[in-house]
């Protein structure tokens, strides 16, 4: 029998249907929120699945999916996958890097500009009919050009933001990352490595672009916020859990931070009332990679990954962006020895 694959959400039909050339294809017509039980049920009878960042694939779901050999995540972040459990079970996991880098960097910069220049706050004020008289001191914001841009997390998206800041806006760009970039690359993106404390205290605008892991949970907490300039802007386009949102709301409400732009939230799609209550914050519904061209490219890459991971197509066995081929090998070797 042909392998069976399942697609967890409505994506782009024309792209998803390519899977039908190789596999029995089960699609999902309605946008769906999956409970762990429903997720386990959907994964139970399939060889491969194409999922989005809202679908959690953990050890419990994997244990109930004996046929599962591949999970293709539509998204670059993969904190929704238990990679360790997948590797131990010999299941190939893939994500969609590169195709969304520039689009997501654009959104990061948009949020930064909207927050620093109070764009959405101004618009609400205007629409509320409060613009009675032009005034010299209405909606004074912070400059972006020439300011110091801090970037926490210097992967591909971080580098895209650095280039925009350094080359487009003449900013001084500082970054912190687990590992330092090679010097030539630092020069190319126009960024200088500093420790976290220096980053926090010197940035006029700080953009978060690091992966969400146990180590990055609430990295931006009350203590970190207290290190930042009261005039600074904070932008999060990574994952909500990186920021202690209550501490952020408190800092914004009490003038200890000027503004924030958030595309991601710890309990999304729920957004804390403490954040919604603030004027000096720009909120978007996790749209970092949301352009038509990029979302199509992400689905295409996920499809190519799934086809290859299940041993079909021109890249059979070598998915273009596999996350755990080495880890699977190591897990197999470990078991053989044990
Ligand atoms: C979106 O957040 C992604 O990780 O692609
Ligand atoms: C994503 O591609 C990143 O590395 O930041």
Coordinates of C-alpha atoms and ligand atoms in Angstrom, one line a residue:
X1 CA 0.0 0.0 0.0
X2 CA 1.1 3.6 -0.6
X3 CA 2.2 5.5 2.5
X4 CA -0.5 7.6 4.1
X5 CA 0.1 11.2 5.0
X6 CA -2.0 13.7 6.9
X7 CA -2.0 17.5 6.6
X8 CA -3.2 19.2 9.8
X9 CA -4.6 22.5 8.5
X10 CA -6.0 24.0 5.3
X11 CA -2.9 25.4 3.5
X12 CA -2.6 25.9 -0.2
X13 CA -4.5 23.1 -2.0
X14 CA -2.4 23.2 -5.3
X15 CA 0.8 22.7 -3.3
X16 CA -0.5 20.2 -0.8
X17 CA -2.1 18.1 -3.6
X18 CA 1.5 17.3 -4.9
X19 CA 1.6 14.8 -2.0
X20 CA -1.1 12.8 -3.7
X21 CA 1.4 11.9 -6.5
X22 CA 3.3 9.7 -3.9
X23 CA 1.0 9.0 -1.0
X24 CA -2.6 8.5 0.1
X25 CA -3.4 12.0 1.2
X26 CA -5.7 13.0 4.1
X27 CA -6.3 16.8 4.3
X28 CA -8.1 19.0 6.8
X29 CA -10.8 21.3 5.4
X30 CA -11.3 23.5 8.5
X31 CA -8.9 25.4 10.6
X32 CA -8.6 23.2 13.7
X33 CA -7.4 23.5 17.3
X34 CA -6.1 20.1 18.3
X35 CA -6.3 18.6 21.7
X36 CA -3.6 16.1 22.5
X37 CA -6.2 13.3 22.1
X38 CA -7.3 14.5 18.7
X39 CA -3.6 14.9 17.6
X40 CA -2.8 11.4 18.7
X41 CA -5.8 10.1 16.9
X42 CA -4.8 11.8 13.7
X43 CA -1.2 10.7 13.8
X44 CA -2.1 7.1 14.8
X45 CA -2.7 5.7 11.3
X46 CA -0.3 7.7 9.2
X47 CA 3.3 7.4 7.9
X48 CA 3.9 11.1 7.6
X49 CA 2.3 14.4 8.7
X50 CA 2.6 18.0 7.6
X51 CA 1.8 20.2 10.6
X52 CA 1.9 23.9 11.6
X53 CA 3.5 25.5 14.7
X54 CA 0.2 25.1 16.6
X55 CA 0.3 21.4 16.5
X56 CA 2.1 19.8 19.4
X57 CA 3.9 16.5 18.6
X58 CA 5.2 15.2 21.9
X59 CA 6.3 11.9 23.3
X60 CA 2.7 10.8 24.1
X61 CA 1.5 11.4 20.6
X62 CA 4.5 9.6 19.1
X63 CA 4.0 6.6 21.4
X64 CA 0.6 6.1 19.8
X65 CA 1.8 6.5 16.2
X66 CA 3.6 3.3 15.4
X67 CA 3.7 4.0 11.6
X68 CA 4.9 7.5 11.8
X69 CA 8.2 8.1 10.0
X70 CA 8.2 11.8 9.2
X71 CA 6.9 15.1 10.5
X72 CA 7.2 18.2 8.3
X73 CA 6.7 21.4 10.2
X74 CA 5.5 24.4 8.2
X75 CA 7.5 27.0 10.1
X76 CA 11.1 27.6 11.1
X77 CA 10.6 27.5 14.8
X78 CA 9.9 23.9 16.0
X79 CA 9.4 24.2 19.7
X80 CA 6.0 22.4 19.0
X81 CA 8.0 19.2 18.3
X82 CA 9.6 17.0 20.9
X83 CA 12.7 16.6 18.7
X84 CA 14.4 14.3 21.2
X85 CA 11.4 11.9 21.3
X86 CA 11.1 12.0 17.5
X87 CA 14.8 11.2 17.0
X88 CA 14.6 8.3 19.5
X89 CA 11.6 6.9 17.6
X90 CA 13.5 7.2 14.3
X91 CA 11.0 9.8 13.0
X92 CA 12.5 12.5 10.6
X93 CA 11.5 16.0 11.5
X94 CA 11.9 19.0 9.1
X95 CA 11.2 22.7 9.2
X96 CA 11.1 25.6 6.7
X97 CA 14.1 27.9 7.2
X98 CA 15.5 30.4 4.6
X99 CA 12.3 30.8 2.5
X100 CA 10.9 33.0 5.3
X101 CA 14.0 34.9 6.5
X102 CA 13.6 38.2 4.7
X103 CA 9.8 38.3 5.0
X104 CA 10.1 37.8 8.8
X105 CA 12.9 40.3 9.1
X106 CA 10.6 42.8 7.3
X107 CA 7.9 42.3 9.8
X108 CA 10.3 42.7 12.7
X109 CA 11.4 46.0 11.3
X110 CA 7.8 47.0 10.7
X111 CA 6.9 46.4 14.3
X112 CA 10.0 48.2 15.5
X113 CA 9.1 51.3 13.4
X114 CA 5.4 51.1 14.3
X115 CA 6.2 50.9 18.0
X116 CA 9.0 53.5 18.1
X117 CA 7.1 56.0 16.0
X118 CA 3.7 55.2 17.7
X119 CA 2.0 54.5 14.4
X120 CA -0.9 52.3 15.6
X121 CA -1.4 54.4 18.7
X122 CA -1.6 57.5 16.5
X123 CA -4.1 55.9 14.2
X124 CA -6.3 54.8 17.1
X125 CA -6.2 58.3 18.4
X126 CA -7.1 59.8 15.1
X127 CA -9.9 57.4 14.4
X128 CA -11.2 58.1 17.9
X129 CA -11.8 61.7 16.7
X130 CA -9.2 63.1 19.2
X131 CA -7.3 65.1 16.5
X132 CA -8.8 68.5 17.1
X133 CA -5.8 70.6 16.5
X134 CA -2.3 69.9 15.1
X135 CA 0.1 70.2 18.0
X136 CA 3.9 70.3 18.0
X137 CA 4.2 67.7 20.8
X138 CA 1.7 65.2 19.7
X139 CA 2.9 61.6 19.5
X140 CA 6.6 62.2 20.0
X141 CA 8.5 59.0 19.4
X142 CA 12.0 57.7 19.2
X143 CA 14.3 57.8 16.2
X144 CA 15.3 54.6 14.4
X145 CA 18.0 55.9 12.1
X146 CA 21.3 56.4 13.8
X147 CA 20.0 54.6 17.0
X148 CA 21.6 51.5 18.6
X149 CA 19.8 48.4 17.5
X150 CA 20.1 45.3 19.7
X151 CA 19.4 41.9 18.4
X152 CA 19.1 38.9 20.7
X153 CA 19.5 35.7 18.6
X154 CA 21.7 36.0 15.5
X155 CA 20.4 33.3 13.1
X156 CA 19.3 34.0 9.6
X157 CA 16.4 36.3 10.6
X158 CA 18.6 38.2 13.1
X159 CA 21.1 38.8 10.4
X160 CA 18.4 40.1 8.1
X161 CA 17.3 42.6 10.7
X162 CA 21.0 43.6 11.3
X163 CA 21.4 44.3 7.6
X164 CA 18.3 46.4 7.5
X165 CA 19.4 48.4 10.5
X166 CA 23.1 48.9 9.5
X167 CA 22.7 49.4 5.8
X168 CA 19.3 50.9 5.5
X169 CA 19.0 53.1 8.6
X170 CA 22.6 53.8 9.6
X171 CA 22.2 52.1 13.0
X172 CA 24.9 50.9 15.3
X173 CA 24.0 47.2 15.6
X174 CA 24.9 45.1 18.6
X175 CA 24.0 41.4 19.0
X176 CA 24.1 38.6 21.5
X177 CA 23.9 35.0 20.6
X178 CA 24.9 31.6 22.0
X179 CA 27.7 31.6 19.5
X180 CA 29.6 34.5 17.9
X181 CA 29.5 34.9 14.2
X182 CA 32.7 34.6 12.2
X183 CA 34.3 38.1 11.9
X184 CA 33.8 38.3 8.2
X185 CA 30.1 37.6 8.7
X186 CA 29.8 40.2 11.4
X187 CA 31.3 42.7 9.0
X188 CA 29.0 41.7 6.3
X189 CA 25.8 42.2 8.4
X190 CA 27.3 45.2 10.2
X191 CA 26.9 43.9 13.7
X192 CA 29.1 43.8 16.8
X193 CA 29.0 41.0 19.4
X194 CA 28.4 42.0 23.1
X195 CA 27.4 40.1 26.2
X196 CA 23.7 40.1 27.2
X197 CA 24.0 42.7 29.8
X198 CA 25.7 45.2 27.4
X199 CA 23.0 44.4 24.8
X200 CA 20.2 45.1 27.3
X201 CA 21.7 48.3 28.6
X202 CA 22.9 49.9 25.4
X203 CA 20.1 49.1 22.9
X204 CA 17.7 51.9 22.0
X205 CA 15.7 49.2 20.3
X206 CA 15.9 45.5 21.1
X207 CA 14.6 42.8 18.7
X208 CA 14.2 39.2 19.9
X209 CA 14.8 36.5 17.3
X210 CA 16.0 33.6 19.3
X211 CA 14.6 30.0 19.3
X212 CA 12.3 29.2 22.2
X213 CA 13.9 26.5 24.4
X214 CA 13.9 25.9 28.2
X215 CA 17.0 28.1 28.3
X216 CA 15.3 31.0 26.6
X217 CA 12.1 30.9 28.7
X218 CA 11.5 34.3 30.1
X219 CA 15.0 35.5 29.3
X220 CA 13.3 38.9 29.1
X221 CA 12.0 39.1 32.7
X222 CA 11.7 41.9 35.2
X223 CA 15.5 42.0 35.9
X224 CA 16.3 42.1 32.2
X225 CA 13.8 44.8 31.5
X226 CA 15.2 46.8 34.4
X227 CA 18.6 46.8 32.6
X228 CA 17.0 48.4 29.5
X229 CA 16.8 52.2 28.9
X230 CA 13.4 53.6 29.8
X231 CA 13.3 55.2 26.3
X232 CA 13.9 51.8 24.6
X233 CA 11.6 49.8 22.4
X234 CA 11.3 46.0 22.6
X235 CA 10.2 43.8 19.7
X236 CA 9.4 40.1 19.9
X237 CA 9.0 38.1 16.7
X238 CA 10.3 34.8 18.0
X239 CA 8.1 33.1 20.6
X240 CA 5.9 34.5 23.3
X241 CA 7.5 32.5 26.1
X242 CA 10.8 34.3 25.8
X243 CA 9.2 37.4 27.5
X244 CA 7.7 37.6 30.9
X245 CA 4.6 39.4 29.6
X246 CA 3.4 40.6 33.0
X247 CA 6.8 42.1 33.8
X248 CA 6.7 43.7 30.3
X249 CA 3.2 45.1 30.8
X250 CA 4.3 46.5 34.2
X251 CA 7.4 48.2 32.7
X252 CA 5.4 49.7 29.8
X253 CA 2.6 50.9 32.1
X254 CA 5.1 52.6 34.5
X255 CA 7.4 54.3 32.0
X256 CA 10.3 52.0 32.6
X257 CA 10.2 51.0 28.9
X258 CA 8.9 53.3 26.1
X259 CA 7.2 50.9 23.7
X260 CA 6.9 47.3 22.5
X261 CA 5.9 45.5 19.4
X262 CA 4.8 41.9 19.8
X263 CA 3.9 39.4 17.1
X264 CA 3.9 36.4 19.4
X265 CA 2.4 35.7 22.8
X266 CA 2.8 33.1 25.5
X267 CA -0.8 31.9 25.5
X268 CA -1.6 32.7 21.9
X269 CA -4.1 33.1 20.4
X270 CA -5.1 34.5 23.8
X271 CA -3.5 37.8 24.6
X272 CA -3.2 39.0 28.2
X273 CA -5.6 41.8 29.1
X274 CA -2.6 43.6 30.8
X275 CA -1.0 43.9 27.3
X276 CA -4.3 44.8 25.5
X277 CA -4.9 47.7 28.0
X278 CA -1.7 49.5 27.0
X279 CA -1.4 52.2 24.3
X280 CA 2.3 52.0 23.9
X281 CA 2.3 48.5 22.4
X282 CA 1.8 47.2 18.9
X283 CA 0.2 43.8 18.7
X284 CA 0.0 41.5 15.6
X285 CA -1.4 38.0 15.4
X286 CA 1.8 36.0 14.7
X287 CA 2.1 37.2 11.1
X288 CA 5.9 37.2 10.8
X289 CA 6.1 35.1 7.7
X290 CA 2.6 36.0 6.4
X291 CA 3.0 37.1 2.8
X292 CA 1.3 35.1 0.1
X293 CA 4.6 34.3 -1.7
X294 CA 6.4 33.3 1.5
X295 CA 3.6 31.2 2.9
X296 CA 3.4 29.4 -0.4
X297 CA 7.1 28.8 -0.4
X298 CA 6.9 27.4 3.1
X299 CA 4.2 24.9 2.2
X300 CA 6.2 23.9 -0.9
X301 CA 9.3 23.3 1.2
X302 CA 7.4 21.3 3.8
X303 CA 5.9 19.2 1.0
X304 CA 9.4 18.6 -0.6
X305 CA 10.7 17.7 2.9
X306 CA 7.8 15.2 3.6
X307 CA 8.2 13.6 0.1
X308 CA 11.9 13.1 0.6
X309 CA 11.7 12.1 4.2
X310 CA 9.3 9.2 3.2
X311 CA 11.8 8.1 0.6
X312 CA 10.1 9.4 -2.6
X313 CA 10.9 12.1 -5.1
X314 CA 14.2 13.5 -6.4
X315 CA 15.7 14.1 -2.9
X316 CA 14.6 10.7 -1.5
X317 CA 16.1 10.1 1.9
X318 CA 17.7 13.6 2.0
X319 CA 15.0 16.2 2.9
X320 CA 16.2 19.7 2.1
X321 CA 15.8 20.9 5.7
X322 CA 15.9 17.9 8.0
X323 CA 16.4 18.7 11.7
X324 CA 17.5 15.3 13.1
X325 CA 19.1 12.9 10.6
X326 CA 22.3 12.8 12.7
X327 CA 20.4 12.5 16.0
X328 CA 18.4 9.6 14.5
X329 CA 21.7 7.9 13.5
X330 CA 23.1 8.4 16.9
X331 CA 20.0 7.1 18.6
X332 CA 20.1 4.0 16.5
X333 CA 23.8 3.4 17.2
X334 CA 23.2 3.9 20.9
X335 CA 20.4 1.3 20.9
X336 CA 22.5 -1.1 18.9
X337 CA 25.4 -0.9 21.4
X338 CA 23.1 -1.0 24.5
Ligands
LIG1 C1 6.8 31.1 12.8 O1 6.7 31.6 13.9 C2 7.8 30.2 12.4 O2 8.5 29.7 13.2 O3 7.9 29.9 11.2
LIG2 C1 15.7 31.5 11.4 O1 15.9 31.1 10.2 C2 16.8 31.9 12.2 O2 17.8 31.2 12.1 O3 16.7 33.0 12.8

